[in-house]
Amino acid sequence: MSNLKELSGTYLLDPTHTRVGFVTRHAMVTKVRGSFNEFSGSAYFDIENPENSSGEVTIQVASIDTRNADRDNHLRGLDFLGLDEYPEITFRTTAISPTGPDTFDATGDLTVKGVTRSITIPFTFEGQAADPFGNTRVGFEGSTTINRKDFGITWNAALETGGVLVSDKVVLEFEVSAIKQDTEAEG
């Protein structure tokens, strides 16, 4: 990171190189991993005045993918995400705070199934590079754990051996590649 000032500007998520995923325990003994394949987002970074930075992501619930069609359909339904009434999950920052030379916290409002809660996602800056098309590209990774019950997602099934089928804790994972927008061309 030779010159952080060069990072200041507006970025759009590159959906072909970004992963918005999740992990939760299943049957108390294994993990189910999934992702959302359709989303859009943008961020504005002001390196000199980080409090002016912002970001937002809109995720299409219909694009949930756990590599199991029956499970995906159940997750889209009323027991979980309620696709018909709530087709999008959104996250909008309320604060971006540096926590180290290559780390920051993105605090914001996460809305799932019509319920909004404030969460904080710790991110690590993974670097910047010029891609083959001449774009400035940056990478970030972050994750945080939420309780799905905080968003009104309470469905579960008891197991004969004790415990429940689906954990309340869900780890949200973000592997982000974003492309800097040419502000001079927007003129």
PDB file of C-alpha atoms in Angstrom, residues 24-181:
ATOM      1  CA  THR A  24     -24.200 -22.428   9.903  1.00  0.00           C
ATOM      2  CA  ARG A  25     -24.206 -25.670  11.856  1.00  0.00           C
ATOM      3  CA  HIS A  26     -26.516 -28.442  10.673  1.00  0.00           C
ATOM      4  CA  ALA A  27     -27.689 -31.286  12.924  1.00  0.00           C
ATOM      5  CA  MET A  28     -25.184 -30.105  15.542  1.00  0.00           C
ATOM      6  CA  VAL A  29     -22.336 -32.014  13.840  1.00  0.00           C
ATOM      7  CA  THR A  30     -21.575 -30.491  10.460  1.00  0.00           C
ATOM      8  CA  LYS A  31     -21.647 -27.167   8.632  1.00  0.00           C
ATOM      9  CA  VAL A  32     -23.728 -25.989   5.707  1.00  0.00           C
ATOM     10  CA  ARG A  33     -22.093 -23.380   3.520  1.00  0.00           C
ATOM     11  CA  GLY A  34     -23.952 -21.241   1.055  1.00  0.00           C
ATOM     12  CA  SER A  35     -23.806 -18.036  -0.883  1.00  0.00           C
ATOM     13  CA  PHE A  36     -25.944 -15.506  -2.654  1.00  0.00           C
ATOM     14  CA  ASN A  37     -25.139 -15.362  -6.357  1.00  0.00           C
ATOM     15  CA  GLU A  38     -26.915 -12.087  -7.218  1.00  0.00           C
ATOM     16  CA  PHE A  39     -26.106  -8.845  -5.442  1.00  0.00           C
ATOM     17  CA  SER A  40     -24.929  -5.328  -6.096  1.00  0.00           C
ATOM     18  CA  GLY A  41     -23.079  -2.845  -4.017  1.00  0.00           C
ATOM     19  CA  SER A  42     -20.931   0.216  -3.853  1.00  0.00           C
ATOM     20  CA  ALA A  43     -18.588   1.924  -1.444  1.00  0.00           C
ATOM     21  CA  TYR A  44     -17.049   5.329  -1.066  1.00  0.00           C
ATOM     22  CA  PHE A  45     -13.684   5.467   0.697  1.00  0.00           C
ATOM     23  CA  ASP A  46     -12.245   8.695   2.069  1.00  0.00           C
ATOM     24  CA  ILE A  47      -8.851   7.645   3.402  1.00  0.00           C
ATOM     25  CA  GLU A  48      -8.041  11.030   4.957  1.00  0.00           C
ATOM     26  CA  ASN A  49     -11.469  11.305   6.628  1.00  0.00           C
ATOM     27  CA  PRO A  50     -12.716   7.724   7.154  1.00  0.00           C
ATOM     28  CA  GLU A  51     -15.876   8.988   8.869  1.00  0.00           C
ATOM     29  CA  ASN A  52     -17.005  10.206   5.420  1.00  0.00           C
ATOM     30  CA  SER A  53     -16.717   6.687   3.979  1.00  0.00           C
ATOM     31  CA  SER A  54     -19.821   4.623   3.279  1.00  0.00           C
ATOM     32  CA  GLY A  55     -21.024   1.438   1.656  1.00  0.00           C
ATOM     33  CA  GLU A  56     -24.105  -0.555   0.796  1.00  0.00           C
ATOM     34  CA  VAL A  57     -24.973  -3.987  -0.533  1.00  0.00           C
ATOM     35  CA  THR A  58     -28.295  -5.323  -1.845  1.00  0.00           C
ATOM     36  CA  ILE A  59     -28.627  -9.113  -2.004  1.00  0.00           C
ATOM     37  CA  GLN A  60     -31.297 -10.965  -3.997  1.00  0.00           C
ATOM     38  CA  VAL A  61     -32.800 -13.646  -1.733  1.00  0.00           C
ATOM     39  CA  ALA A  62     -33.841 -15.744  -4.764  1.00  0.00           C
ATOM     40  CA  SER A  63     -30.158 -16.301  -5.562  1.00  0.00           C
ATOM     41  CA  ILE A  64     -29.409 -18.314  -2.394  1.00  0.00           C
ATOM     42  CA  ASP A  65     -27.296 -21.369  -3.235  1.00  0.00           C
ATOM     43  CA  THR A  66     -26.359 -24.157  -0.815  1.00  0.00           C
ATOM     44  CA  ARG A  67     -25.887 -26.743  -3.601  1.00  0.00           C
ATOM     45  CA  ASN A  68     -29.158 -28.444  -2.633  1.00  0.00           C
ATOM     46  CA  ALA A  69     -32.337 -27.358  -4.468  1.00  0.00           C
ATOM     47  CA  ASP A  70     -34.766 -28.595  -1.783  1.00  0.00           C
ATOM     48  CA  ARG A  71     -32.858 -26.822   0.995  1.00  0.00           C
ATOM     49  CA  ASP A  72     -32.578 -23.651  -1.117  1.00  0.00           C
ATOM     50  CA  ASN A  73     -36.342 -23.631  -1.687  1.00  0.00           C
ATOM     51  CA  HIS A  74     -36.954 -24.111   2.048  1.00  0.00           C
ATOM     52  CA  LEU A  75     -34.576 -21.215   2.836  1.00  0.00           C
ATOM     53  CA  ARG A  76     -36.445 -18.974   0.348  1.00  0.00           C
ATOM     54  CA  GLY A  77     -39.773 -19.797   2.014  1.00  0.00           C
ATOM     55  CA  LEU A  78     -41.557 -18.323   5.020  1.00  0.00           C
ATOM     56  CA  ASP A  79     -39.734 -20.576   7.530  1.00  0.00           C
ATOM     57  CA  PHE A  80     -36.540 -18.673   6.762  1.00  0.00           C
ATOM     58  CA  LEU A  81     -36.123 -15.687   4.387  1.00  0.00           C
ATOM     59  CA  GLY A  82     -39.683 -15.131   3.088  1.00  0.00           C
ATOM     60  CA  LEU A  83     -38.697 -14.387  -0.517  1.00  0.00           C
ATOM     61  CA  ASP A  84     -42.189 -13.449  -1.701  1.00  0.00           C
ATOM     62  CA  GLU A  85     -42.557 -10.635   0.828  1.00  0.00           C
ATOM     63  CA  TYR A  86     -38.861  -9.817   1.365  1.00  0.00           C
ATOM     64  CA  PRO A  87     -36.981 -10.311  -1.928  1.00  0.00           C
ATOM     65  CA  GLU A  88     -33.859  -8.429  -0.767  1.00  0.00           C
ATOM     66  CA  ILE A  89     -31.408  -8.396   2.105  1.00  0.00           C
ATOM     67  CA  THR A  90     -29.648  -5.050   2.538  1.00  0.00           C
ATOM     68  CA  PHE A  91     -26.661  -3.722   4.452  1.00  0.00           C
ATOM     69  CA  ARG A  92     -25.983   0.026   4.679  1.00  0.00           C
ATOM     70  CA  THR A  93     -23.080   1.382   6.667  1.00  0.00           C
ATOM     71  CA  THR A  94     -23.557   3.902   9.443  1.00  0.00           C
ATOM     72  CA  ALA A  95     -19.838   4.122  10.285  1.00  0.00           C
ATOM     73  CA  ILE A  96     -16.507   2.944   8.916  1.00  0.00           C
ATOM     74  CA  SER A  97     -13.706   3.006  11.486  1.00  0.00           C
ATOM     75  CA  PRO A  98     -10.035   2.136  10.935  1.00  0.00           C
ATOM     76  CA  THR A  99      -8.789  -0.453  13.452  1.00  0.00           C
ATOM     77  CA  GLY A 100      -5.239  -0.907  12.129  1.00  0.00           C
ATOM     78  CA  PRO A 101      -3.061  -0.206   9.093  1.00  0.00           C
ATOM     79  CA  ASP A 102      -4.940  -2.734   6.933  1.00  0.00           C
ATOM     80  CA  THR A 103      -8.143  -3.275   8.928  1.00  0.00           C
ATOM     81  CA  PHE A 104     -11.405  -1.469   9.535  1.00  0.00           C
ATOM     82  CA  ASP A 105     -14.839  -2.056  11.017  1.00  0.00           C
ATOM     83  CA  ALA A 106     -17.914  -1.477   8.873  1.00  0.00           C
ATOM     84  CA  THR A 107     -20.875  -0.872  11.179  1.00  0.00           C
ATOM     85  CA  GLY A 108     -24.293  -0.629   9.637  1.00  0.00           C
ATOM     86  CA  ASP A 109     -27.899  -1.668   9.368  1.00  0.00           C
ATOM     87  CA  LEU A 110     -28.532  -5.215   8.172  1.00  0.00           C
ATOM     88  CA  THR A 111     -32.131  -5.817   7.074  1.00  0.00           C
ATOM     89  CA  VAL A 112     -33.284  -9.419   6.746  1.00  0.00           C
ATOM     90  CA  LYS A 113     -36.937 -10.442   6.404  1.00  0.00           C
ATOM     91  CA  GLY A 114     -38.060  -6.890   7.210  1.00  0.00           C
ATOM     92  CA  VAL A 115     -36.089  -6.692  10.482  1.00  0.00           C
ATOM     93  CA  THR A 116     -33.196  -4.233  10.781  1.00  0.00           C
ATOM     94  CA  ARG A 117     -30.363  -4.682  13.281  1.00  0.00           C
ATOM     95  CA  SER A 118     -27.031  -2.921  13.648  1.00  0.00           C
ATOM     96  CA  ILE A 119     -24.023  -5.183  13.060  1.00  0.00           C
ATOM     97  CA  THR A 120     -20.287  -4.634  12.772  1.00  0.00           C
ATOM     98  CA  ILE A 121     -18.178  -6.476  10.211  1.00  0.00           C
ATOM     99  CA  PRO A 122     -14.395  -6.426  10.749  1.00  0.00           C
ATOM    100  CA  PHE A 123     -12.658  -6.218   7.344  1.00  0.00           C
ATOM    101  CA  THR A 124      -9.075  -6.705   6.221  1.00  0.00           C
ATOM    102  CA  PHE A 125      -7.735  -4.839   3.197  1.00  0.00           C
ATOM    103  CA  GLU A 126      -6.181  -7.494   0.938  1.00  0.00           C
ATOM    104  CA  GLY A 127      -4.543  -5.125  -1.535  1.00  0.00           C
ATOM    105  CA  GLN A 128      -4.977  -3.170  -4.727  1.00  0.00           C
ATOM    106  CA  ALA A 129      -3.923  -3.863  -8.295  1.00  0.00           C
ATOM    107  CA  ALA A 130      -4.468  -2.723 -11.852  1.00  0.00           C
ATOM    108  CA  ASP A 131      -6.399  -5.398 -13.709  1.00  0.00           C
ATOM    109  CA  PRO A 132      -5.785  -6.297 -17.403  1.00  0.00           C
ATOM    110  CA  PHE A 133      -8.459  -3.767 -18.442  1.00  0.00           C
ATOM    111  CA  GLY A 134      -6.754  -0.827 -16.726  1.00  0.00           C
ATOM    112  CA  ASN A 135      -9.151  -0.708 -13.765  1.00  0.00           C
ATOM    113  CA  THR A 136      -8.011  -0.120 -10.206  1.00  0.00           C
ATOM    114  CA  ARG A 137      -9.231  -3.104  -8.228  1.00  0.00           C
ATOM    115  CA  VAL A 138      -9.218  -3.510  -4.436  1.00  0.00           C
ATOM    116  CA  GLY A 139      -9.883  -6.539  -2.286  1.00  0.00           C
ATOM    117  CA  PHE A 140     -11.337  -6.901   1.220  1.00  0.00           C
ATOM    118  CA  GLU A 141     -12.332  -9.852   3.365  1.00  0.00           C
ATOM    119  CA  GLY A 142     -14.535  -9.857   6.425  1.00  0.00           C
ATOM    120  CA  SER A 143     -16.915 -11.940   8.483  1.00  0.00           C
ATOM    121  CA  THR A 144     -19.228 -11.597  11.442  1.00  0.00           C
ATOM    122  CA  THR A 145     -21.625 -13.822  13.362  1.00  0.00           C
ATOM    123  CA  ILE A 146     -25.312 -13.018  13.738  1.00  0.00           C
ATOM    124  CA  ASN A 147     -28.166 -14.758  15.515  1.00  0.00           C
ATOM    125  CA  ARG A 148     -30.890 -15.554  12.982  1.00  0.00           C
ATOM    126  CA  LYS A 149     -33.556 -15.258  15.698  1.00  0.00           C
ATOM    127  CA  ASP A 150     -32.692 -11.545  15.961  1.00  0.00           C
ATOM    128  CA  PHE A 151     -34.202 -11.258  12.466  1.00  0.00           C
ATOM    129  CA  GLY A 152     -37.354 -13.246  13.220  1.00  0.00           C
ATOM    130  CA  ILE A 153     -36.049 -16.480  11.658  1.00  0.00           C
ATOM    131  CA  THR A 154     -36.996 -18.989  14.325  1.00  0.00           C
ATOM    132  CA  TRP A 155     -37.897 -22.225  12.469  1.00  0.00           C
ATOM    133  CA  ASN A 156     -36.142 -25.335  13.712  1.00  0.00           C
ATOM    134  CA  ALA A 157     -36.612 -29.046  14.291  1.00  0.00           C
ATOM    135  CA  ALA A 158     -35.616 -31.040  17.377  1.00  0.00           C
ATOM    136  CA  LEU A 159     -33.271 -33.976  16.899  1.00  0.00           C
ATOM    137  CA  GLU A 160     -33.902 -37.361  18.527  1.00  0.00           C
ATOM    138  CA  THR A 161     -30.374 -37.246  19.930  1.00  0.00           C
ATOM    139  CA  GLY A 162     -30.964 -33.838  21.484  1.00  0.00           C
ATOM    140  CA  GLY A 163     -30.195 -30.438  20.057  1.00  0.00           C
ATOM    141  CA  VAL A 164     -31.685 -28.886  16.956  1.00  0.00           C
ATOM    142  CA  LEU A 165     -31.381 -29.209  13.186  1.00  0.00           C
ATOM    143  CA  VAL A 166     -30.229 -25.646  12.442  1.00  0.00           C
ATOM    144  CA  SER A 167     -27.963 -23.493  14.614  1.00  0.00           C
ATOM    145  CA  ASP A 168     -29.149 -20.032  15.639  1.00  0.00           C
ATOM    146  CA  LYS A 169     -25.673 -18.659  14.852  1.00  0.00           C
ATOM    147  CA  VAL A 170     -24.900 -17.782  11.250  1.00  0.00           C
ATOM    148  CA  VAL A 171     -21.474 -16.609  10.109  1.00  0.00           C
ATOM    149  CA  LEU A 172     -21.700 -14.058   7.291  1.00  0.00           C
ATOM    150  CA  GLU A 173     -18.671 -14.057   4.983  1.00  0.00           C
ATOM    151  CA  PHE A 174     -17.606 -11.363   2.533  1.00  0.00           C
ATOM    152  CA  GLU A 175     -14.802 -11.745  -0.008  1.00  0.00           C
ATOM    153  CA  VAL A 176     -14.959  -8.494  -1.937  1.00  0.00           C
ATOM    154  CA  SER A 177     -13.396  -7.346  -5.172  1.00  0.00           C
ATOM    155  CA  ALA A 178     -14.357  -3.795  -6.113  1.00  0.00           C
ATOM    156  CA  ILE A 179     -13.482  -1.618  -9.081  1.00  0.00           C
ATOM    157  CA  LYS A 180     -12.710   2.064  -8.702  1.00  0.00           C
ATOM    158  CA  GLN A 181     -14.969   4.289 -10.773  1.00  0.00           C
TER     159      GLN A 181
END
